[in-house]
Coordinates of C-alpha atoms in Angstrom, one line a residue:
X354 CA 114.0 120.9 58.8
X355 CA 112.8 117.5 57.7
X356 CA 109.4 117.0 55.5
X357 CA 107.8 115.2 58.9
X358 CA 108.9 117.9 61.0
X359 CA 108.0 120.9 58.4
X360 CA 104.6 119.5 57.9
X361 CA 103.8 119.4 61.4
X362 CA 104.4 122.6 62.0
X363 CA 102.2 123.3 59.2
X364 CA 99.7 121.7 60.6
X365 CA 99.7 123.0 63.6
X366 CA 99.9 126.9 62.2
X367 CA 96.6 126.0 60.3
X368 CA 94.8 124.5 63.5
X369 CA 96.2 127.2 65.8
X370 CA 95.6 130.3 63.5
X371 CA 93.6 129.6 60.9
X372 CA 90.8 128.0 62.2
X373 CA 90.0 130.2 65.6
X374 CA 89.8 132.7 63.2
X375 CA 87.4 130.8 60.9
X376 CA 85.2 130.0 64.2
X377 CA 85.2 133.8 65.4
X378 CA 81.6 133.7 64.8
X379 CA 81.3 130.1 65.7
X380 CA 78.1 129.2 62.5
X381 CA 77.2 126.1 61.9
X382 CA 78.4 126.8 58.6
X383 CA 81.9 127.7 59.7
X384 CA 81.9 124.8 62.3
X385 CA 80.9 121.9 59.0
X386 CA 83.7 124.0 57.4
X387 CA 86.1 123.1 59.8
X388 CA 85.4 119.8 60.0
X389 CA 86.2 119.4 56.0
X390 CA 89.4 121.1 56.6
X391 CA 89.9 118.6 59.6
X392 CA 89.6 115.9 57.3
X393 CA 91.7 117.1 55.0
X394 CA 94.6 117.0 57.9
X395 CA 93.7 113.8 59.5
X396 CA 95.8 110.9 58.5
X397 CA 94.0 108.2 59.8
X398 CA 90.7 106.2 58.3
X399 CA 88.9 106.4 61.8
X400 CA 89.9 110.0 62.3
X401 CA 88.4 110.9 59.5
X402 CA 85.2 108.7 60.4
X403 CA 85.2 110.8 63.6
X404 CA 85.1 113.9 61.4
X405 CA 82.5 113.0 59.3
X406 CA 80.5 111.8 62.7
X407 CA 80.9 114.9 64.0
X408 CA 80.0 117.2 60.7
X409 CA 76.2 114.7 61.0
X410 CA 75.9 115.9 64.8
X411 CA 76.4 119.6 63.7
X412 CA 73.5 119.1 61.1
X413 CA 71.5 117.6 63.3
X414 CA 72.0 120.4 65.7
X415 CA 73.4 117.7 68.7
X416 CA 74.4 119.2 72.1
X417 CA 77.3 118.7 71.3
X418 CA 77.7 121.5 68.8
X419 CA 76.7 123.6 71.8
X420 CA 79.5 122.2 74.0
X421 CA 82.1 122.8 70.8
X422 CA 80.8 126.9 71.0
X423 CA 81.6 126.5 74.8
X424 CA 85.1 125.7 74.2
X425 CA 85.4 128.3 71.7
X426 CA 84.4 131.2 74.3
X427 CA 87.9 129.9 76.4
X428 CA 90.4 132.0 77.4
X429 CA 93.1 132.2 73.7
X430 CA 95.3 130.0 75.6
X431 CA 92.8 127.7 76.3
X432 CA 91.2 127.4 73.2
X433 CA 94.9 126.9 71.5
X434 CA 96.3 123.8 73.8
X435 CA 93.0 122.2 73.1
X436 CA 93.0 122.5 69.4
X437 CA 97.1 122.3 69.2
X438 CA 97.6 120.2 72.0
X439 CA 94.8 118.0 72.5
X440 CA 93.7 117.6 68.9
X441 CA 96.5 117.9 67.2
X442 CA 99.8 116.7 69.0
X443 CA 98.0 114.1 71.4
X444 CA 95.4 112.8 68.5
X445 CA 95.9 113.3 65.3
X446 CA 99.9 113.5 64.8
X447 CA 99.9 111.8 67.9
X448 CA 98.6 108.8 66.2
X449 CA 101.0 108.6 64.0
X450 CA 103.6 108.8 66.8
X451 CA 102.3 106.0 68.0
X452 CA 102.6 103.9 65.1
X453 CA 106.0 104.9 64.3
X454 CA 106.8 103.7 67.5
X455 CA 105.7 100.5 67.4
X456 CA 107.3 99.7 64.2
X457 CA 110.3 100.3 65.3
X458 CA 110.0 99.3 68.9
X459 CA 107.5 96.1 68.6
X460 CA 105.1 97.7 71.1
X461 CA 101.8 100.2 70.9
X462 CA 102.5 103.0 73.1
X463 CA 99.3 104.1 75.2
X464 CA 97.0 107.2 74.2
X465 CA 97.3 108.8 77.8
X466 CA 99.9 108.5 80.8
X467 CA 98.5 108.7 84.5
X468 CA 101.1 110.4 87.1
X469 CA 100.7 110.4 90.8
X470 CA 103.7 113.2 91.8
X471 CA 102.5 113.3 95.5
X472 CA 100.6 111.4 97.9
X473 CA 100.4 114.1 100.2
X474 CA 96.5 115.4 100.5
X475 CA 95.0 118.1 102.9
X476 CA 91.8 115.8 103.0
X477 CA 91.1 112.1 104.3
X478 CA 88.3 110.9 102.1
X479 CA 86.4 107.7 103.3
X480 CA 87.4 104.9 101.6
X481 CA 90.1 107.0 99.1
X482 CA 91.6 104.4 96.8
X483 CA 94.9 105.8 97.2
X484 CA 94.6 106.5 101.1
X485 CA 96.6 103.2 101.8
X486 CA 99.8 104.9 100.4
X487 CA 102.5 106.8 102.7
X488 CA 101.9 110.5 103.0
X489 CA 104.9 112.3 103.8
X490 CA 107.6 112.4 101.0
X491 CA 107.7 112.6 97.3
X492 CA 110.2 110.3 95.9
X493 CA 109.9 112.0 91.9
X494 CA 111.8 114.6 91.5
X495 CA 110.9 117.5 89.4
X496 CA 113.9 115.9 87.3
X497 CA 112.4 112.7 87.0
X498 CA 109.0 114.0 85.9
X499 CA 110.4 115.9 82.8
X500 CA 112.2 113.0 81.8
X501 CA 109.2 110.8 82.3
X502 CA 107.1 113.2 79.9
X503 CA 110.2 113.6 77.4
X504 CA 110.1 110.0 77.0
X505 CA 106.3 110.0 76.7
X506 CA 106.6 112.4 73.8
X507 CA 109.2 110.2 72.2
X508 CA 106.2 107.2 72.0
X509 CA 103.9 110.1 71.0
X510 CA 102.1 110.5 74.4
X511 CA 100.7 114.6 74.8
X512 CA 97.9 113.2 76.7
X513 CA 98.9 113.0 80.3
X514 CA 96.6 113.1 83.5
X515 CA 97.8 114.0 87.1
X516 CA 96.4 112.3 90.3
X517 CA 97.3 111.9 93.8
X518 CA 97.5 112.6 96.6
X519 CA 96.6 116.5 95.9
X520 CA 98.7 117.6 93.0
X521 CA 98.4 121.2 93.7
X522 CA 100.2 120.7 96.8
X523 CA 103.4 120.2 94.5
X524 CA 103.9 123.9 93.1
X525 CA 106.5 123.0 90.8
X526 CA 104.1 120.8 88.8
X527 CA 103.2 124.5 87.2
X528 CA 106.7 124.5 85.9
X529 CA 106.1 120.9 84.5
X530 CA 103.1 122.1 82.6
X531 CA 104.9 125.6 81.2
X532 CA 107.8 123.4 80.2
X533 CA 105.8 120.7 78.2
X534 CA 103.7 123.3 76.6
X535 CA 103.1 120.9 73.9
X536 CA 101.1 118.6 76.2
X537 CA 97.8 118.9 78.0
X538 CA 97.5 118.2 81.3
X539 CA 94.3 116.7 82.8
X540 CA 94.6 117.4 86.5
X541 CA 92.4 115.4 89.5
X542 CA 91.9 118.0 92.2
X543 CA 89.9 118.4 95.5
X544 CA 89.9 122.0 94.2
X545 CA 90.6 123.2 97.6
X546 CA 94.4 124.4 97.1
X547 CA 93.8 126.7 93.9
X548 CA 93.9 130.1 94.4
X549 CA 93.9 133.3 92.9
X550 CA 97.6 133.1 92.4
X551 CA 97.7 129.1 90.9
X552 CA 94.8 130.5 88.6
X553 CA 96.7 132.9 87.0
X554 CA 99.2 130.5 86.5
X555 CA 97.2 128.0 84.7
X556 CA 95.6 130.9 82.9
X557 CA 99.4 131.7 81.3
X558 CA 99.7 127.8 80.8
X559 CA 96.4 127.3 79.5
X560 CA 97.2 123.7 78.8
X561 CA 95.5 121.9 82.1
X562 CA 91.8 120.8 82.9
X563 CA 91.7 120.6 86.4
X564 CA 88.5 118.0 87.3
X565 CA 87.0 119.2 90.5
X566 CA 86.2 116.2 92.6
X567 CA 82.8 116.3 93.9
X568 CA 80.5 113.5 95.6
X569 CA 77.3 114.7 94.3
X570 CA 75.3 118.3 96.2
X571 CA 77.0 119.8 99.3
X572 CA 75.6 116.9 101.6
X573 CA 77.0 114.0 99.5
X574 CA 80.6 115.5 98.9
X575 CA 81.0 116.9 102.8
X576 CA 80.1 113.9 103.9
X577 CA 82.8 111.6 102.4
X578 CA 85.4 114.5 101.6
X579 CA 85.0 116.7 104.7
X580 CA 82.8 119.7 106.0
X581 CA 83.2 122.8 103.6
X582 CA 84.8 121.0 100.7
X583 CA 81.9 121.5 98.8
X584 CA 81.8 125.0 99.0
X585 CA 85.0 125.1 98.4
X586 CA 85.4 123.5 95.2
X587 CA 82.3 125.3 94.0
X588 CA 84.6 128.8 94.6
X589 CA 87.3 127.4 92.9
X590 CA 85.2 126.7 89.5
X591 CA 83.5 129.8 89.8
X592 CA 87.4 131.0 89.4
X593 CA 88.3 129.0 86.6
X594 CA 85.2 129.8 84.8
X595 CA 85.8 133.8 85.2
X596 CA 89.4 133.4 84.2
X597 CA 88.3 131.3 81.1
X598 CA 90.2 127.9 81.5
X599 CA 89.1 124.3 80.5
X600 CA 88.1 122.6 83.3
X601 CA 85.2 119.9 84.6
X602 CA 84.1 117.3 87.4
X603 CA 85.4 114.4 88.6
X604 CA 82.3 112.3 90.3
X605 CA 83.0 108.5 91.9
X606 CA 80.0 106.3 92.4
X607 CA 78.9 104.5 95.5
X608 CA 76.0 102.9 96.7
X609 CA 75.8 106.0 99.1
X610 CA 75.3 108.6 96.5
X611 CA 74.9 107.0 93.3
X612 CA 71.0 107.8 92.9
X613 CA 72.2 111.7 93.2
X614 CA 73.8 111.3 89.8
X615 CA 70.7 110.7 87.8
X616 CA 68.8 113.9 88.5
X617 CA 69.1 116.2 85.3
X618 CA 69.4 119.1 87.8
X619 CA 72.7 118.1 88.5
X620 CA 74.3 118.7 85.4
X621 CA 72.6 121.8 85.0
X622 CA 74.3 123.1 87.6
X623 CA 77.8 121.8 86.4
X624 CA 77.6 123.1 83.2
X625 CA 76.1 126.5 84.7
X626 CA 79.5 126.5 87.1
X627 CA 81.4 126.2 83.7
X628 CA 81.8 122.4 83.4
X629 CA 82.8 121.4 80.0
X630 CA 83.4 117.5 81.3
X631 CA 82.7 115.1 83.8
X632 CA 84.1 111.6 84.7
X633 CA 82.9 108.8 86.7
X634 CA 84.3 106.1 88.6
X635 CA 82.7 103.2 90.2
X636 CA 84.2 103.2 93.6
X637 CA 86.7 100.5 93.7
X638 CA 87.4 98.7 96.9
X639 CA 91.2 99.4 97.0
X640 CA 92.3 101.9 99.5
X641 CA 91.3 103.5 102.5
X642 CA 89.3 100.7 104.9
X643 CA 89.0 98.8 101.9
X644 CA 85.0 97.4 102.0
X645 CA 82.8 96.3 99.1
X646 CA 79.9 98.1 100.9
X647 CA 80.1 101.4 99.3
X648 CA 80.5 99.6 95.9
X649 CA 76.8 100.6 93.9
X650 CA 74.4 97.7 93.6
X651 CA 74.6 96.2 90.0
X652 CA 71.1 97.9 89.5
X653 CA 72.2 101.6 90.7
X654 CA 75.2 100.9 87.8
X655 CA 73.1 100.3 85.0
X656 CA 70.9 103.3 86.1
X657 CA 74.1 105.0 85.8
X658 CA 75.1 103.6 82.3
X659 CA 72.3 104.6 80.8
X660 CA 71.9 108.5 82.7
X661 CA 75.5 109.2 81.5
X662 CA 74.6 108.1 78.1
X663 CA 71.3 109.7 78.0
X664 CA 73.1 113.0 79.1
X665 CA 75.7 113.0 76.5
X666 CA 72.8 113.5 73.8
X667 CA 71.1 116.5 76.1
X668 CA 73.2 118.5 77.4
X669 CA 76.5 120.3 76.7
X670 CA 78.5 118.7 78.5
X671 CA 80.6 116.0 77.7
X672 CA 80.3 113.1 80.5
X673 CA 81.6 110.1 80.5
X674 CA 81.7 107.0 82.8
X675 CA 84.9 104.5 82.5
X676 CA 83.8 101.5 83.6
X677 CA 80.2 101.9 81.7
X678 CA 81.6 103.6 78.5
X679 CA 83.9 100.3 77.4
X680 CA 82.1 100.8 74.2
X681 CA 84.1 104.1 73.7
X682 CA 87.5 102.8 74.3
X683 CA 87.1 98.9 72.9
X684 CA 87.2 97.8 76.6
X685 CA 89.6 98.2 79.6
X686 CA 92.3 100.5 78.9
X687 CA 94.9 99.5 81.7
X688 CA 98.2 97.7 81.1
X689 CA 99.5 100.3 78.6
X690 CA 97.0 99.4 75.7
X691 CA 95.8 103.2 76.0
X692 CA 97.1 104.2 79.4
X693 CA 99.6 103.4 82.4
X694 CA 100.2 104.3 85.9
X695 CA 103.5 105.9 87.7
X696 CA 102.7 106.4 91.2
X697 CA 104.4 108.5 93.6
X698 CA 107.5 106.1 94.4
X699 CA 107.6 105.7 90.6
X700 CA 106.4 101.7 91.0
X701 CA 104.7 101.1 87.1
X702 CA 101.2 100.6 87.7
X703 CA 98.7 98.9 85.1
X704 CA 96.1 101.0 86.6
X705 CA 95.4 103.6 89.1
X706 CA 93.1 100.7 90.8
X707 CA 95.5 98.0 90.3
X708 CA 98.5 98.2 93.1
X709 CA 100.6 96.2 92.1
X710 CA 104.3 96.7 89.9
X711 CA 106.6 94.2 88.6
X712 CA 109.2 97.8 88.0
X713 CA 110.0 101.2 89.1
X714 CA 111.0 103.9 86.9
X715 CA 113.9 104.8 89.1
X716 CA 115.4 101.8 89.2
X717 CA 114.7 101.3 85.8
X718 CA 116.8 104.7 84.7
X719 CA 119.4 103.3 86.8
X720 CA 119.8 100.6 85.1
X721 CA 120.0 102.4 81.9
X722 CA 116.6 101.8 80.9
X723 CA 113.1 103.4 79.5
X724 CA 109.8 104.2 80.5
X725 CA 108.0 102.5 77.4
X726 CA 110.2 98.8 78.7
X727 CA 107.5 98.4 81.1
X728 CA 104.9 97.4 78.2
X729 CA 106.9 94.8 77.8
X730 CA 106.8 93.4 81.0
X731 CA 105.3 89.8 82.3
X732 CA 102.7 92.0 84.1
X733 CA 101.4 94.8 81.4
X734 CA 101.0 92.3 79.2
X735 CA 99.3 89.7 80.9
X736 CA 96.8 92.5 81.6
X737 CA 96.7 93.0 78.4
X738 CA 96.1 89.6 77.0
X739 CA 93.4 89.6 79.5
X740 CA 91.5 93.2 79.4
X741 CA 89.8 93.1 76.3
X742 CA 89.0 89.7 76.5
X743 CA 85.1 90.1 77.1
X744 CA 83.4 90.9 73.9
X745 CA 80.8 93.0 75.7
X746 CA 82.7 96.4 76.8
X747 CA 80.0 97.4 79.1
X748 CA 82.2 94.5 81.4
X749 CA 85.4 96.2 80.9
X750 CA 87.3 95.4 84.4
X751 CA 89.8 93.2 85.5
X752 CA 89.4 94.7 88.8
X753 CA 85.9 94.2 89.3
X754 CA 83.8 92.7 86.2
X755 CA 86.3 90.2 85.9
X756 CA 88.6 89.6 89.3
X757 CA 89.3 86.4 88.7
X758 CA 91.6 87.3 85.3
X759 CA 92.6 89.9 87.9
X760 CA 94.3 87.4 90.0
X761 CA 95.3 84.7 87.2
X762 CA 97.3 87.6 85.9
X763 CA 99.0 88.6 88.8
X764 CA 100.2 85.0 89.5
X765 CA 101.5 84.7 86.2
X766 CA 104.0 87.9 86.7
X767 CA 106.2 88.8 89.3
X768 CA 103.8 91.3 90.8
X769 CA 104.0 92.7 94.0
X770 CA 102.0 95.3 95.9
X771 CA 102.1 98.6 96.2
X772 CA 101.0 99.1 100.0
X773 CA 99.7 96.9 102.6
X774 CA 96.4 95.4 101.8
X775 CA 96.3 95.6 98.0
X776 CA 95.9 92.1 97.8
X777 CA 92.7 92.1 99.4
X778 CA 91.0 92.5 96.3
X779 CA 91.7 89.3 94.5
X780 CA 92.0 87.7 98.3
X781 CA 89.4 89.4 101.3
X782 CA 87.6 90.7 99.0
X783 CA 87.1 88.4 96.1
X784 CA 84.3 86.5 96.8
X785 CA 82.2 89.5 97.2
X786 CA 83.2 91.4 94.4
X787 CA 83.1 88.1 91.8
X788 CA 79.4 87.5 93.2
X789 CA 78.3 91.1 92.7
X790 CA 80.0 91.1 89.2
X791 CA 78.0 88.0 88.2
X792 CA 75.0 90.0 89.0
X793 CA 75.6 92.8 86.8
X794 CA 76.8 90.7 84.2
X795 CA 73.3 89.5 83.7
X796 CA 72.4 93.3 83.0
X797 CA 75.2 94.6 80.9
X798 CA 74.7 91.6 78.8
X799 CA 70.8 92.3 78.1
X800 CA 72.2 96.3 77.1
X801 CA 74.9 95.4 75.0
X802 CA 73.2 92.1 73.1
X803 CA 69.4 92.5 73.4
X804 CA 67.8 96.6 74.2
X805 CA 69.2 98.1 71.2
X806 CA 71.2 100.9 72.8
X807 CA 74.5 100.3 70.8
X808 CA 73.7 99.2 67.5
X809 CA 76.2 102.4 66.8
X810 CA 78.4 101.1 68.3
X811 CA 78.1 97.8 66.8
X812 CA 78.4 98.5 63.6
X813 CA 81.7 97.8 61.4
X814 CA 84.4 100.6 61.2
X815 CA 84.1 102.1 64.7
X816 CA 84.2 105.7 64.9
X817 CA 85.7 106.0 68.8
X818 CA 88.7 104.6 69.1
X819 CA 92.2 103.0 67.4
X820 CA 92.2 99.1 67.3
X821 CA 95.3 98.4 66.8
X822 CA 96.6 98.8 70.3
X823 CA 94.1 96.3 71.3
X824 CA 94.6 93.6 68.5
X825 CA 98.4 93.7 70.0
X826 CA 97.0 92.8 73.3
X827 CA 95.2 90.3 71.6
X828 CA 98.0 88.7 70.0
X829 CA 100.0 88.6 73.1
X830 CA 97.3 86.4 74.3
X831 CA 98.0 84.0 71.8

């Protein structure tokens, strides 16, 4: 056994058996304990910034502390793949995956990897970004996805998220997560095909968090997802909370249901279902009957910004928005600078919102190739020349903050859509979305430059998230 590979598995026998055993009790003296031994681990200057960060939140008796004890009450299997799997492999070692790689390959690999397995769903959601895609095959074979994830972990990807379609309508996706039981698997679900068998089977895994998607109360989500839906996906999180697994909401945005989101009594009731996370989306005018009238008016996504901010120092429950929370990424994070898309056909998407590919991972293993040759492509990296271009994060999108770098990027690749209709949105749709986003601009810019509310994030030496994938997008802008 090498010295890389014997210290590893060091480190991970100290983070998987030392230190539940040093939490037990879960103190705040044990927890500011663990944190020094955390830093002692952590290779990296900002990982050990982040450690530091979080010792001051535990002193100054944050939420968040609250939301650490949460995660400590999991299920052992749980609790391991997110200390071993998410911390360790995915962060920390991962990092330095990551950094090997691109020394030796000339290109940053992304943090996370997004697959779509199936388009198939049980439900027909109004205005569904992926709705536009067929339905009725799944070209990936099981075969195809464990080579996709073996290559993954060869960048140093652990991190991978599964969307759809409905994954749990592909049973041997279970075998995908036992196999990789190095990874952790973040899992989009309508929560209505999980039952008391698929539970159990997650509970042997324990290294998936299923996020439920909801639209808001009973009213909201029936309304967009179907009647019942609701009710169902609150059953299936009263599941995964008895049987102790990780697991949270997904909540999209639109102008229909966006004011639901900023009543505190809504995140009461997630965390009291056993919510440990929550992510937003701004509805995206993509799929289904793509129209930009259920985007949320430029004032109803500030109100948003700041409720999801405001939250994260409340409650125990760690919430987060992606198009409002640039400031904890460094911007847009499509086109492989810290994630990538491989939809159902296997077509190599910058983002889950952008349909278009220049490759396919099956043709692309045909030809004798690798997934980590689509960051070099015209396309991922004219995205990211372009993503991180706006030096206020709080305007993070090529899709919709800034659709006209959208389209200059697509015409300087040889992009092609996904499904019928993706091109609306730098063509139909354009006009509408560029004049909405000149609206909010005018309010993200007063948050980010004049109210005051991220002076910490302003500050030199940023605690949240690695540079360096960014700078390379940077310097493939020239």
């Amino acid at each position: 056994m090498s010295y890389s590979a014997a210290r590893r598995k060091a480190i991970r026998h100290v983070a998987c058996q030392a230190l539940p055993f040093l939490l037990n009790q879960a103190q705040d003296s044990r927890l500011i304990l663990l944190t020094h031994i955390l830093e002692r681990i952590a290779r990296s200057a900002h990982h050990k910034a982040q450690l530091r960060y979080l010792r001051d939140l535990i002193q100054d008796e944050h939420p968040a502390v609250e939301l650490a004890r949460r995660v400590l009450g999991l299920h052992p299997k749980a609790r391991r793949a997110i200390i071993s799997n998410l911390g360790i492999n995915a962060t920390w070692l991962g990092d330095q995956d990551r950094k090997a790689f691109a020394a030796e390959h000339g290109v940053y690999p992304p943090f996370l990897i997004v697959i779509s397995p199936t388009m198939r769903c049980n439900l027909r959601c109004l205005g569904c970004y992926a709705g536009e895609y067929p339905r009725e095959q799944d070209p990936l074979s099981f075969d195809v996805l464990d080579r996709i994830v073996s290559e993954g972990k060869e960048m140093g990807v652990y991190f991978w998220t599964i969307s759809g379609g409905e994954p749990f309508l592909r049973p041997d996706l279970l075998d995908l997560y036992e196999k990789h039981h190095d990874c952790v698997f973040l899992i989009y679900t309508n929560g209505t095909c999980i039952g008391e068998d698929t539970v159990k089977r997650l509970q042997a895994c324990g290294n998936t968090a299923p996020a439920i998607s909801i639209e808001g109360w009973e009213e909201q989500t029936d309304f967009r997802r179907g009647k019942g839906v609701y009710r169902k996906a609150m059953d299936t999180m009263d599941a995964l909370r008895e049987a102790g697994l990780f697991f949270g909401f997904s909540a999209t945005a639109t102008r229909l249901n966006a004011d639901v989101y900023l009543d505190d009594s809504f995140y009461d009731h997630m965390v009291e279902k056993g919510c440990l996370f929550g992510w937003f989306f701004i509805f995206v005018p993509v799929g289904r009957n793509s129209t930009a009238d259920l985007m949320v008016t430029p004032a109803q996504r500030d109100r948003l910004r700041r409720k999801v901010s405001e939250i994260r120092g409340r409650k125990p429950l760690f919430v987060a928005d992606f198009w409002n929370d640039g400031c904890l990424t460094g911007g847009c994070m499509s086109g492989g600078t810290l994630y990538l898309h491989v939809d159902y056909r296997g077509d190599l998407e910058p983002c889950v919102f952008m349909h278009f590919a220049e490759e396919n991972i099956l043709e692309m293993y045909e030809r004798g190739g690798h997934l980590w040759d689509v960051l070099r492509t015209p396309l991922f990296r004219r995205i990211r020349a372009v993503n991180r271009r706006d030096p206020n994060p709080l305007r993070p999108c090529p899709i919709i903050d800034h659709n006209e770098w959208l389209e200059a990027a697509l015409k300087g690749a040889n992009a092609r859509p996904t499904h019928e209709g993706a091109e609306d949105i730098v063509g139909r749709l354009a006009p509408e979305v560029r004049a909405w986003a000149s609206e909010y601009a005018k309010l993200a810019d007063y948050a980010w430059y004049q109210s005051g509310e991220y002076a910490w994030a302003q500050r030199p030496g940023d605690l949240l998230w690695n540079h360096q994938a960014a700078e390379q997008g940077r310097a493939e802008a020239g």
